[in-house]
Coordinates of C-alpha atoms in Angstrom, one line a residue:
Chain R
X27 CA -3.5 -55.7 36.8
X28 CA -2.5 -54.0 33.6
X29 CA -2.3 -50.2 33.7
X30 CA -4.3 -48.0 31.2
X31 CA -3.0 -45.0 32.2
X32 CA 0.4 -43.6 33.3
X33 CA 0.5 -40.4 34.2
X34 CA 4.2 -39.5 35.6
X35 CA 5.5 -35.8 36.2
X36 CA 2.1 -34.5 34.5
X37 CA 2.0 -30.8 33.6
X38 CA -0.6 -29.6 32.0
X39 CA -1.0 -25.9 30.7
X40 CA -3.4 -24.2 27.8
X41 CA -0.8 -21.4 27.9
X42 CA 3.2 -20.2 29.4
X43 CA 1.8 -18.8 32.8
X44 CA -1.3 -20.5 33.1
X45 CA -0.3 -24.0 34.5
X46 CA -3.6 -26.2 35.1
X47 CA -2.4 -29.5 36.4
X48 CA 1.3 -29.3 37.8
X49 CA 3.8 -32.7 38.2
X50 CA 0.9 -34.6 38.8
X51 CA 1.6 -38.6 39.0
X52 CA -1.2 -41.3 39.0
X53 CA -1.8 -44.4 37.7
X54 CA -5.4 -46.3 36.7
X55 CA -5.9 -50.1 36.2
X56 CA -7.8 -51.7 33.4
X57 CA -11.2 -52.3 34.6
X58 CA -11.3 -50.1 37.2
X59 CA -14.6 -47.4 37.8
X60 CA -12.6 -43.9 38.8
X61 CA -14.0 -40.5 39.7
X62 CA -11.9 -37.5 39.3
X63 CA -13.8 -34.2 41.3
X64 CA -12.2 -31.1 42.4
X65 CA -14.0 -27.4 42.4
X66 CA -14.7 -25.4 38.9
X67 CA -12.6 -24.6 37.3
X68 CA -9.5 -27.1 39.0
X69 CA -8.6 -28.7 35.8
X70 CA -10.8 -32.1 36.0
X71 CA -12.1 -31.1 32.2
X72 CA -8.8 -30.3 31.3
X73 CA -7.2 -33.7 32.3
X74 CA -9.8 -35.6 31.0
X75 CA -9.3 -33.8 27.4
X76 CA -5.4 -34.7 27.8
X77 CA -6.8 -38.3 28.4
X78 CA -8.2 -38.3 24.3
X79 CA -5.3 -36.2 23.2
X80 CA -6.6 -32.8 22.6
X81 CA -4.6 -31.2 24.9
X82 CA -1.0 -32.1 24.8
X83 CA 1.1 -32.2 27.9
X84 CA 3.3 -29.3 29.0
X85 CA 5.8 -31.6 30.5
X86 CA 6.3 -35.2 31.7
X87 CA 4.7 -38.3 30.6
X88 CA 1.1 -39.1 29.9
X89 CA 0.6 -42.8 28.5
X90 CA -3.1 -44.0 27.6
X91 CA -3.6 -47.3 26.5
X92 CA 0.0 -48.0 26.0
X93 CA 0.4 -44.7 23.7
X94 CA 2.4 -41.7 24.6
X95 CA 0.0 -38.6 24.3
X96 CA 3.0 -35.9 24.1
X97 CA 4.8 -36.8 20.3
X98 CA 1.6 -38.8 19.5
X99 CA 1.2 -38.6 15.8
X100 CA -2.5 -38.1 14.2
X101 CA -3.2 -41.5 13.0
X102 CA -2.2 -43.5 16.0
X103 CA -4.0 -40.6 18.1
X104 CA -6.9 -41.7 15.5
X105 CA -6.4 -44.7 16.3
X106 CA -6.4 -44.8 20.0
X107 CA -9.7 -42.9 20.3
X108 CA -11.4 -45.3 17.7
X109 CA -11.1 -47.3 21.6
X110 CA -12.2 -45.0 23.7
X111 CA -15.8 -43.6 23.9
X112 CA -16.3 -40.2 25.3
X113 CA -19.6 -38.6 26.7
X114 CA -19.9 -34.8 27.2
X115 CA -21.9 -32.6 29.1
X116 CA -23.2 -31.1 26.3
X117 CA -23.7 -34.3 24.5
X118 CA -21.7 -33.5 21.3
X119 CA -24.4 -35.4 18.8
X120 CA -24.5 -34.4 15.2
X121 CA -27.6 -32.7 14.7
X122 CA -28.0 -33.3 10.8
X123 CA -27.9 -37.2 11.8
X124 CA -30.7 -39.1 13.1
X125 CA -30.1 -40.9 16.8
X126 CA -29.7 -44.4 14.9
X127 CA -26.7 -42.6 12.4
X128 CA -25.4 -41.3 16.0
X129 CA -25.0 -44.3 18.1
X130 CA -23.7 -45.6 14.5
X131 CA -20.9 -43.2 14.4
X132 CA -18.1 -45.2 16.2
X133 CA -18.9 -48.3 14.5
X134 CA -18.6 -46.6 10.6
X135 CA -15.6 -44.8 11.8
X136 CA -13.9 -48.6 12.9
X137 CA -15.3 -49.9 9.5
X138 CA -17.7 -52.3 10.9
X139 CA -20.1 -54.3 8.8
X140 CA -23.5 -52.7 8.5
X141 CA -25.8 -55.2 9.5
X142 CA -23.9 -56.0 12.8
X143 CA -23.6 -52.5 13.8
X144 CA -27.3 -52.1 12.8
X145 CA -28.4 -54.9 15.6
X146 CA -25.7 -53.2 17.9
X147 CA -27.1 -50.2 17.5
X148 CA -31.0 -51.1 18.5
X149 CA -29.6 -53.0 21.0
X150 CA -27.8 -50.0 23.2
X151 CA -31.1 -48.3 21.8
X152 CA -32.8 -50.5 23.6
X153 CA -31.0 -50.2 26.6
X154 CA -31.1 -46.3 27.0
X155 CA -35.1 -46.3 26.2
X156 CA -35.0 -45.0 22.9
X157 CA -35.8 -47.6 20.4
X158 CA -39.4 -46.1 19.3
X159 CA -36.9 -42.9 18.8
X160 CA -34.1 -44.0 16.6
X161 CA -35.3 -42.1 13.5
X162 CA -35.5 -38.6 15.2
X163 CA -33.6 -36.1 15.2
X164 CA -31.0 -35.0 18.2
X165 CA -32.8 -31.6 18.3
X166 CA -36.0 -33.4 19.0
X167 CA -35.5 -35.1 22.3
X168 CA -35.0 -33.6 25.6
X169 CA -31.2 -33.0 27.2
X170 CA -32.2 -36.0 29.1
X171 CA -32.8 -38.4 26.0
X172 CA -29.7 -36.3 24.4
X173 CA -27.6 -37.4 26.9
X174 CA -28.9 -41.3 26.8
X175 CA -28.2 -41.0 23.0
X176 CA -24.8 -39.9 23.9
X177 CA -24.2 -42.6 25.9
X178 CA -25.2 -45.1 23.6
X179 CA -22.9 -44.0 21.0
X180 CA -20.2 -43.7 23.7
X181 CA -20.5 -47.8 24.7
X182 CA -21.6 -49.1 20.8
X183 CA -18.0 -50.0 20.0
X184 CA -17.2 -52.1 23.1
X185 CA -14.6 -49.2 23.8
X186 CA -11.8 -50.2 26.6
X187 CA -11.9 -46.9 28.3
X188 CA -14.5 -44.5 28.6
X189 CA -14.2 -40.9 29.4
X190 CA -17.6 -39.2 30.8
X191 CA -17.3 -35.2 31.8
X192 CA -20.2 -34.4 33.9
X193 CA -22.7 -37.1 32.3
X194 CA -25.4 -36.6 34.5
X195 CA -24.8 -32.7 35.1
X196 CA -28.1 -31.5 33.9
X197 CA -30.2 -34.4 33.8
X198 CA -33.0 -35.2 35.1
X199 CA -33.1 -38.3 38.1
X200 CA -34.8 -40.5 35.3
X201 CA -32.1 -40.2 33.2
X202 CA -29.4 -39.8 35.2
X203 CA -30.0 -43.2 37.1
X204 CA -30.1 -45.1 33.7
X205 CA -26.5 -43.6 32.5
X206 CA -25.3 -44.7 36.0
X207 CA -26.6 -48.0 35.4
X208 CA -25.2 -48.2 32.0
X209 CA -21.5 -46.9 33.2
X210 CA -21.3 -49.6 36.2
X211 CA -22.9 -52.5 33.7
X212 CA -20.0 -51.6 31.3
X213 CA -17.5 -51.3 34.0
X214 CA -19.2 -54.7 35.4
X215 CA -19.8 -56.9 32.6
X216 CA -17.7 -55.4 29.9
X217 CA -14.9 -54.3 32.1
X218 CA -14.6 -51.4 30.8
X219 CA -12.4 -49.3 32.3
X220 CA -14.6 -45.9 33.3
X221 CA -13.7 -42.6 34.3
X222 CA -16.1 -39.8 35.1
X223 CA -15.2 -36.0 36.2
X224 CA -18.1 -34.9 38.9
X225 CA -18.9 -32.4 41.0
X226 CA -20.2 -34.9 43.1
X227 CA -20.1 -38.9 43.1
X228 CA -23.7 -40.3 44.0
X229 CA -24.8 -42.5 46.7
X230 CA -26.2 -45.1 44.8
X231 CA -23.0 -46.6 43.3
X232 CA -22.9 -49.9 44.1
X233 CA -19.4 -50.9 42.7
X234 CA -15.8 -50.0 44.3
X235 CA -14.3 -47.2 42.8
X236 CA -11.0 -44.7 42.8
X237 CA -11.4 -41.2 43.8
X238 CA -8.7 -38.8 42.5
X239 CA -9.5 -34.9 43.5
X240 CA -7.6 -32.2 42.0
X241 CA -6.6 -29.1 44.2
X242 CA -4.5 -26.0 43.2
X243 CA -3.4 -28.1 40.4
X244 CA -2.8 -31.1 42.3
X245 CA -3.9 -34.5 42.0
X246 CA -4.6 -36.8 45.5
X247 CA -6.2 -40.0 45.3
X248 CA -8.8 -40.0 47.9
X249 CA -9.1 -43.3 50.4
Chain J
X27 CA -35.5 -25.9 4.1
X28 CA -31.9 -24.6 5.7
X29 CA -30.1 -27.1 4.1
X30 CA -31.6 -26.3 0.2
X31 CA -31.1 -22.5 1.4
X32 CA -27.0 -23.4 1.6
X33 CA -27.4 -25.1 -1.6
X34 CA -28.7 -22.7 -3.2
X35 CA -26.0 -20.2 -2.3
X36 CA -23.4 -22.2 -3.3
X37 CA -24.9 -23.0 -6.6
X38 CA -26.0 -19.4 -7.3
X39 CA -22.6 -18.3 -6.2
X40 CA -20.8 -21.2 -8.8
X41 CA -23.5 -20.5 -11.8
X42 CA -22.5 -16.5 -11.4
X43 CA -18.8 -17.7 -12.2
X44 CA -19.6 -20.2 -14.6
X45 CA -21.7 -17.3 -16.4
X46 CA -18.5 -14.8 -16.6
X47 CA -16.3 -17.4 -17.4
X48 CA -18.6 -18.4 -20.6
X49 CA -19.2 -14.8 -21.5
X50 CA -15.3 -14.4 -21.3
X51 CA -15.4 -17.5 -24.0
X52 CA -17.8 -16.2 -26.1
X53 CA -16.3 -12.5 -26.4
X54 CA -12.8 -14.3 -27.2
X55 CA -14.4 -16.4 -29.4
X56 CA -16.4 -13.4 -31.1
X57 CA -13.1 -11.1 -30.9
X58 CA -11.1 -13.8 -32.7
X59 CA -13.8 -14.0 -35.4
X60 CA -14.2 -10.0 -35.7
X61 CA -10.7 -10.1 -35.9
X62 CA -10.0 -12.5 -38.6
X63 CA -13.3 -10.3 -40.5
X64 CA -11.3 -7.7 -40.6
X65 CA -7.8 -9.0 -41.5
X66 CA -9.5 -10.6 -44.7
X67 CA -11.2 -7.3 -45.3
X68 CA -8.0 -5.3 -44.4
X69 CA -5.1 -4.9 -47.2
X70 CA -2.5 -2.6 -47.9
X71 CA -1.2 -1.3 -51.1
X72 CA 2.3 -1.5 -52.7
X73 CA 3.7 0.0 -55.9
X74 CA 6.9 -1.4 -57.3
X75 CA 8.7 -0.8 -60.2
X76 CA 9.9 -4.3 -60.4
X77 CA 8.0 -7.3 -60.6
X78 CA 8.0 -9.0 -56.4
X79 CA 7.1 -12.9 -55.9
X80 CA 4.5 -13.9 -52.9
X81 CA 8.0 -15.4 -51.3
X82 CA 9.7 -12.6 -52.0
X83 CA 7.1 -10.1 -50.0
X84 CA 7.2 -12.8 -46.9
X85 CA 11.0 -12.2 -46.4
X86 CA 9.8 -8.6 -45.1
X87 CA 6.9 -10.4 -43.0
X88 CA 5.8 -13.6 -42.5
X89 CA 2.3 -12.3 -41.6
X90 CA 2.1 -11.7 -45.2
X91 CA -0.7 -14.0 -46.5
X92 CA -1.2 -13.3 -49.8
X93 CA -0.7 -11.0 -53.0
X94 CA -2.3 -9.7 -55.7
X95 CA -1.4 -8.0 -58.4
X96 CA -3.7 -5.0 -60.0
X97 CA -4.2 -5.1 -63.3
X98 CA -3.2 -1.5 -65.3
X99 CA -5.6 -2.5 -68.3
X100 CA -8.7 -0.6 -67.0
X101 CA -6.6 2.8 -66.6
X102 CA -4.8 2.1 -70.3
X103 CA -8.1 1.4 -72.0
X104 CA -9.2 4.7 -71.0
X105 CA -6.3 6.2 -72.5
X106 CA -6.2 4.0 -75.5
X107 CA -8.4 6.9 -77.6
X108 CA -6.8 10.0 -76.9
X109 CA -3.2 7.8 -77.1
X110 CA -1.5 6.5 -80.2
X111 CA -0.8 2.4 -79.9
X112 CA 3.0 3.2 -80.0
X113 CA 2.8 5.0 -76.6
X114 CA 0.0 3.2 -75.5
X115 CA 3.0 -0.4 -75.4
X116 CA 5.7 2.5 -73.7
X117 CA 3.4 3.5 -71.4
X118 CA 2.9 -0.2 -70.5
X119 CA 6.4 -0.8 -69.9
X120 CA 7.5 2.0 -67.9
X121 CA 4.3 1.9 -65.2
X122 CA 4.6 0.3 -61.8
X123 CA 3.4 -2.6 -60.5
X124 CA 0.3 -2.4 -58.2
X125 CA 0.0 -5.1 -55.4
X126 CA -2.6 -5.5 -52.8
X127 CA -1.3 -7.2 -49.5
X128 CA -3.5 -9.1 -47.4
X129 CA -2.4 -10.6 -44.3
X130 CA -2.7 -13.4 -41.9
X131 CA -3.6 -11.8 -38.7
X132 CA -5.2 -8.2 -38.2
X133 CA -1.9 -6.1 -37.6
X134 CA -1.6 -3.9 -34.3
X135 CA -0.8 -0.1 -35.2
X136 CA 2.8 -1.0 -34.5
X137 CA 2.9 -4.0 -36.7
X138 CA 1.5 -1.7 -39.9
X139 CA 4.1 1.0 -39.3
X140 CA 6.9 -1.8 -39.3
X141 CA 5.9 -3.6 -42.3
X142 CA 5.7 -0.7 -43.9
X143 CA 9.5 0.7 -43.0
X144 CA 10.2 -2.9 -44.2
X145 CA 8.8 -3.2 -47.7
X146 CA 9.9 0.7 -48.2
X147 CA 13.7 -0.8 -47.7
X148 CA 13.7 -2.0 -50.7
X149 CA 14.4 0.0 -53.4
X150 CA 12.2 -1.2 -55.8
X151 CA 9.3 -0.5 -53.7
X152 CA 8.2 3.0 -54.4
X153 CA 5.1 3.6 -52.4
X154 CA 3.0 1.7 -49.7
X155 CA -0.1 2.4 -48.8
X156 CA -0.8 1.4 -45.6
X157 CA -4.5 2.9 -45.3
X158 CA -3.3 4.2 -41.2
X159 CA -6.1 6.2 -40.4
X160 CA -8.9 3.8 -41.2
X161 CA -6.5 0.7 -39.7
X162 CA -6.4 2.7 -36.4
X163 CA -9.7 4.0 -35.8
X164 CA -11.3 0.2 -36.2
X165 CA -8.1 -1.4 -34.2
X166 CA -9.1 1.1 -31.5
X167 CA -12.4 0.4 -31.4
X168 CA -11.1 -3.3 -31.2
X169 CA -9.1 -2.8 -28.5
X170 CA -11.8 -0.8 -26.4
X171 CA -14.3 -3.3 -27.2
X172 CA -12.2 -6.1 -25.8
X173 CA -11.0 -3.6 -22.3
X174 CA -14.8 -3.0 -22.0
X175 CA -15.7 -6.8 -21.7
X176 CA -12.4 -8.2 -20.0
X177 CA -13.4 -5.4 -17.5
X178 CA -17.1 -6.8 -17.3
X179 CA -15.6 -10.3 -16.6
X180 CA -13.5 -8.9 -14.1
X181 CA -16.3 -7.3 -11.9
X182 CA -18.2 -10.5 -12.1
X183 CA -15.2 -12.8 -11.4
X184 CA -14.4 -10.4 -8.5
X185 CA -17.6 -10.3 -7.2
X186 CA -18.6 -13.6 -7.3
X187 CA -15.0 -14.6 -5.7
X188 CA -16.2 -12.1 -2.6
X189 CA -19.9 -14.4 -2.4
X190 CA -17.4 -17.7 -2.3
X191 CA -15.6 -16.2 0.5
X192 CA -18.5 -15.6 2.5
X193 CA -19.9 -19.2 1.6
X194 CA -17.0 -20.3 2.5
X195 CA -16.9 -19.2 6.5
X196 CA -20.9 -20.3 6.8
X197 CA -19.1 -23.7 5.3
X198 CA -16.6 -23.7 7.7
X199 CA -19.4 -22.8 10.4
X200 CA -21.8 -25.4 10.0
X201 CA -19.5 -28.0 9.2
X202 CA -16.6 -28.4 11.6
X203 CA -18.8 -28.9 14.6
X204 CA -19.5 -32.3 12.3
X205 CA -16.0 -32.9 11.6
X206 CA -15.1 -32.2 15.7
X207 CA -17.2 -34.7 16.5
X208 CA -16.2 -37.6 13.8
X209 CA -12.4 -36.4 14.9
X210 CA -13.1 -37.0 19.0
X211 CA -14.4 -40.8 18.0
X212 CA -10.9 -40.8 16.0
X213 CA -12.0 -40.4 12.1
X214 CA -9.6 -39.8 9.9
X215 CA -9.0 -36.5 7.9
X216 CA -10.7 -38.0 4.1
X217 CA -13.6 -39.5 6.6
X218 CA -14.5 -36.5 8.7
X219 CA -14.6 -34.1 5.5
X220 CA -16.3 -36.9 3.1
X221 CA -20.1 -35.3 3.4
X222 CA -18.2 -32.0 2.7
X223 CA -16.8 -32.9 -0.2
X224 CA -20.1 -34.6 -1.4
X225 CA -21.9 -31.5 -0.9
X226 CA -19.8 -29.3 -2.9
X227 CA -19.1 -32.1 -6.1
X228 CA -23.1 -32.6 -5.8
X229 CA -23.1 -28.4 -6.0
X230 CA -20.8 -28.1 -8.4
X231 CA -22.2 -30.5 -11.0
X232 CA -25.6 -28.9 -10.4
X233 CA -24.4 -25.3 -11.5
X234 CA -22.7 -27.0 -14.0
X235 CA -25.7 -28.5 -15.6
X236 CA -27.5 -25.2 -14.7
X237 CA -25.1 -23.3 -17.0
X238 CA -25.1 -25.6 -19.6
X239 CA -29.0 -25.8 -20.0
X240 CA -29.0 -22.0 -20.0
X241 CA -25.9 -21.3 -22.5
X242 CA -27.5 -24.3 -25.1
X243 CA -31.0 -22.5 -24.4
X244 CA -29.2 -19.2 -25.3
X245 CA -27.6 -21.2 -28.9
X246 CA -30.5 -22.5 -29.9
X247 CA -32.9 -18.8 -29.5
X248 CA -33.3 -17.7 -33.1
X249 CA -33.1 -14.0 -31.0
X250 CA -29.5 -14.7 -30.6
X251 CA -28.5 -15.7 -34.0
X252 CA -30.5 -12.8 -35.5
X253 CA -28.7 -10.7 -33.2
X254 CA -25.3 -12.2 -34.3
X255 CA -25.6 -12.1 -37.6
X256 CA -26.7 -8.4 -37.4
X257 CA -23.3 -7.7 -36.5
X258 CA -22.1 -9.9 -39.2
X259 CA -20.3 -12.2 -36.5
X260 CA -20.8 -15.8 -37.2
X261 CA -20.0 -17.6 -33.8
X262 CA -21.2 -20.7 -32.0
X263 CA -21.9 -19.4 -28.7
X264 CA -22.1 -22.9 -26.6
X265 CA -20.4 -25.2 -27.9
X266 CA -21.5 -28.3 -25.8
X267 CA -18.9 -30.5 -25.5
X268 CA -15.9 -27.9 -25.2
X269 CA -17.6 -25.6 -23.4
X270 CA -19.4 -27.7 -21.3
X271 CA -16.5 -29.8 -20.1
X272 CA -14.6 -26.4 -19.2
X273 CA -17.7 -24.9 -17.0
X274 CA -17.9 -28.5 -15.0
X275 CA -14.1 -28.9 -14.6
X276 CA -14.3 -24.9 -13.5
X277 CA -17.3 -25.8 -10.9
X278 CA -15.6 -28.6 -9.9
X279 CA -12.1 -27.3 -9.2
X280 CA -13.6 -24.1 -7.6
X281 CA -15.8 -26.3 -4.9
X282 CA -12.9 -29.1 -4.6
X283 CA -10.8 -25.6 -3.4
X284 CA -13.3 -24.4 -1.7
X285 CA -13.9 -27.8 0.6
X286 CA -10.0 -28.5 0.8
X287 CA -9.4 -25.0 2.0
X288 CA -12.4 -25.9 4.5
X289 CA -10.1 -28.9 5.6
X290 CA -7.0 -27.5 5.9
X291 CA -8.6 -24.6 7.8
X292 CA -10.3 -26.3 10.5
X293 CA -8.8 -26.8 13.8
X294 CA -9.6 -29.5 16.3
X295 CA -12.1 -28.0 19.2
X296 CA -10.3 -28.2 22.5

């Protein structure tokens, strides 16, 4: 199976004496639904931001989707996250735009025809319950519908990775089933290859999975 | 309502600047027209005892515009009673010839106390009048007037510079959390800050259009053109085209700055 992401010798480090992941090496296959946990404050936000290039590696290698995240230059670093869709804890909409302009953001960023990304959009709308809400505002919906907006806009451009920090972290059960559903339906149908950084990985996934935990700076994949 | 509010800064800020940068127009333009009142009204007075061409005055200054020569018949008439016709023709013949000098531009101080070392080189030239003390007192009044306004323009400019500046971080506030987001789903640079620099084009052609409606308002008062021609200044004050197409490029280069400085400025959110 092809590889998505190489990571070989990782070091990661926001400053000279601060060192967050150290020589870490891993490895994730196309397709595959991982988790990455490890206490606050370990570094599973900080390797997941060095997964969509905004934090640089220290040292070694870090390849995502066949690019080289060290030397990578802005356009193809552009262009690699015009494939990936991300999904934040703190959902990251853009409040002046309504939830329909949201989800639509990937899709006018890759240049695709309005009418197609219209019917795309009201589709994931759809999906996520929000159809009768696509002309409000982000501010007007709960975290809970914020989130499901979030993840909407995250899957509209049939992305080949998706990077989720804490998705469900302050949702409420309602919600936080129906972005679990929508992760393993991508990662199931779409194969889309998912990766989520959790405190805690629920009971009710149904799908297999990879379990990386980072300790002291350490990656281990957990059996 | 938040949105109009950051409009309206921007546009009040731009109009303020638009408004010093016409007033600093309009006194030039007034300056330039007091000036050439008083170079046409300005002349200086040169007795020779031989006869000196307009070309012949211009080797000494080129500034020279033209000369005139004063005519001796008024003084001799008076005379001619008391004076027999014989001495009456000498007298003719041995008095000087009076010029009057007017020039192209109203001289500095300096410039009057030059030409007038120059013409007194040659030797035919006996006396120059140069009229100094009156010259000065209106070229100082000149000068004061124009250091008094250029000042004026200076505050304003300065001020309104300080309002940009401030405009400029609640730009660079409310809209890099927009241009973070667009740049994490991988927009390019001229993508992410697009709606910026729609806003501040849209901004800058409204103050534009503000300003002109208010400077063509201004023209067309008879209050103003009363006022002007009290002063005996006769000045267009807008001109539309000229003056209009300087205020929008102004507004418009100010805001393109303003956004590009936003863009260059902003650093991705890690």
């Amino acid at each position: 199976m092809d590889k998505v992401i190489i990571a070989e010798e990782l070091t990661l480090a926001y400053n000279k004496d601060e060192t967050i992941i150290n020589q870490a090496n891993f490895s994730i296959e196309s397709g595959s639904f991982v988790f990455i946990t490890g206490a606050s404050g370990s570094g599973k936000s900080t390797l997941l931001k060095s997964l969509y290039g905004a934090i640089k590696p220290k040292q070694g290698s870090l390849v995502v989707g066949g690019a080289q995240i060290k030397n990578i230059s802005s356009s193809k670093l552009n262009f690699l996250r015009q494939h990936i869709g991300i999904v934040f804890q703190d959902y990251k909409l853009i409040k002046e735009w309504t939830i329909e302009k949201n989800v639509m953001l990937p899709l006018i960023i890759g240049g695709f025809d309005k009418k197609v990304s219209e019917q795309q959009v009201h589709k994931l709308l759809s999906h996520v319950k929000l159809n009768h809400q696509s002309g409000k505002y982000p501010l007007e919906l709960s975290g809970g519908e914020q989130q499901r907006v979030a993840m909407a806009r995250a899957l509209s451009h049939n992305p080949i990775l998706i990077l989720a920090d804490e998705p469900t972290g302050n949702l409420d059960d309602y919600s936080a089933e129906l972005i679990w559903n929508l992760l393993e339906g991508a990662n199931a149908q779409l194969k889309t290859t998912i990766i989520i950084v959790t405190h805690h990985i629920p009971d009710t996934i149904k799908i297999p999975y990879k379990h990386l935990h980072i300790e002291f700076g350490t990656i281990y994949e957990v059996s | 309502m938040k949105s109009v509010k950051n409009h309206i800064s921007l546009i009040l800020a731009l109009f303020s600047i638009l408004f010093a940068v016409q007033i600093f127009i309009i006194n030039d333009r007034a300056l330039q027209a007091y000036e050439e009142k008083l170079s046409s009204s300005y002349s200086m007075i040169v007795v020779s005892t031989a006869p000196i061409s307009l070309s012949q005055f211009q080797q000494y200054s080129s500034s020279i515009k033209q000369v005139e020569q004063l005519s001796a018949d008024e003084m001799i008439k008076k005379l001619e009673e008391n004076v027999s016709p014989k001495n009456i023709a000498l007298l003719k013949l041995s008095l000087p010839k009076f010029y009057r000098i007017h020039l192209s531009t109203f001289p500095t101080s300096y410039e009057v106390k030059k030409l007038t070392e120059n013409l007194k080189k040659n030797s035919t030239i006996t006396k120059v009048e140069d009229f100094s003390s009156n010259h000065d007192t209106v070229y100082k009044l000149l000068l004061l007037f124009k250091q008094i306004t250029q000042l004026f323009t200076g505050v304003i400019l300065i001020v309104t510079l300080l309002l940009i500046a401030k405009e400029l971080r609640i730009w660079q506030f409310k809209h890099s959390e927009r241009m973070s987001i667009m740049g994490l789903f991988g927009a390019p640079v001229w993508l992410r800050s697009a709606v910026l620099f729609r806003v501040a084009l849209l901004d800058a052609l409204i103050s534009s259009c503000m300003a002109i409606l208010f400077f063509y308002f201004i023209t067309e008062s008879t209050w103003t053109t009363q006022q002007l021609s009290i002063i005996g200044i006769d000045i267009s004050i807008f001109e539309p085209i000229t003056d209009g197409s300087i205020l929008l490029g102004v507004s418009m280069f100010i805001s393109i700055l303003l956004a590009s400085l936003i863009v260059v400025g902003y650093k991705e959110e890690v």
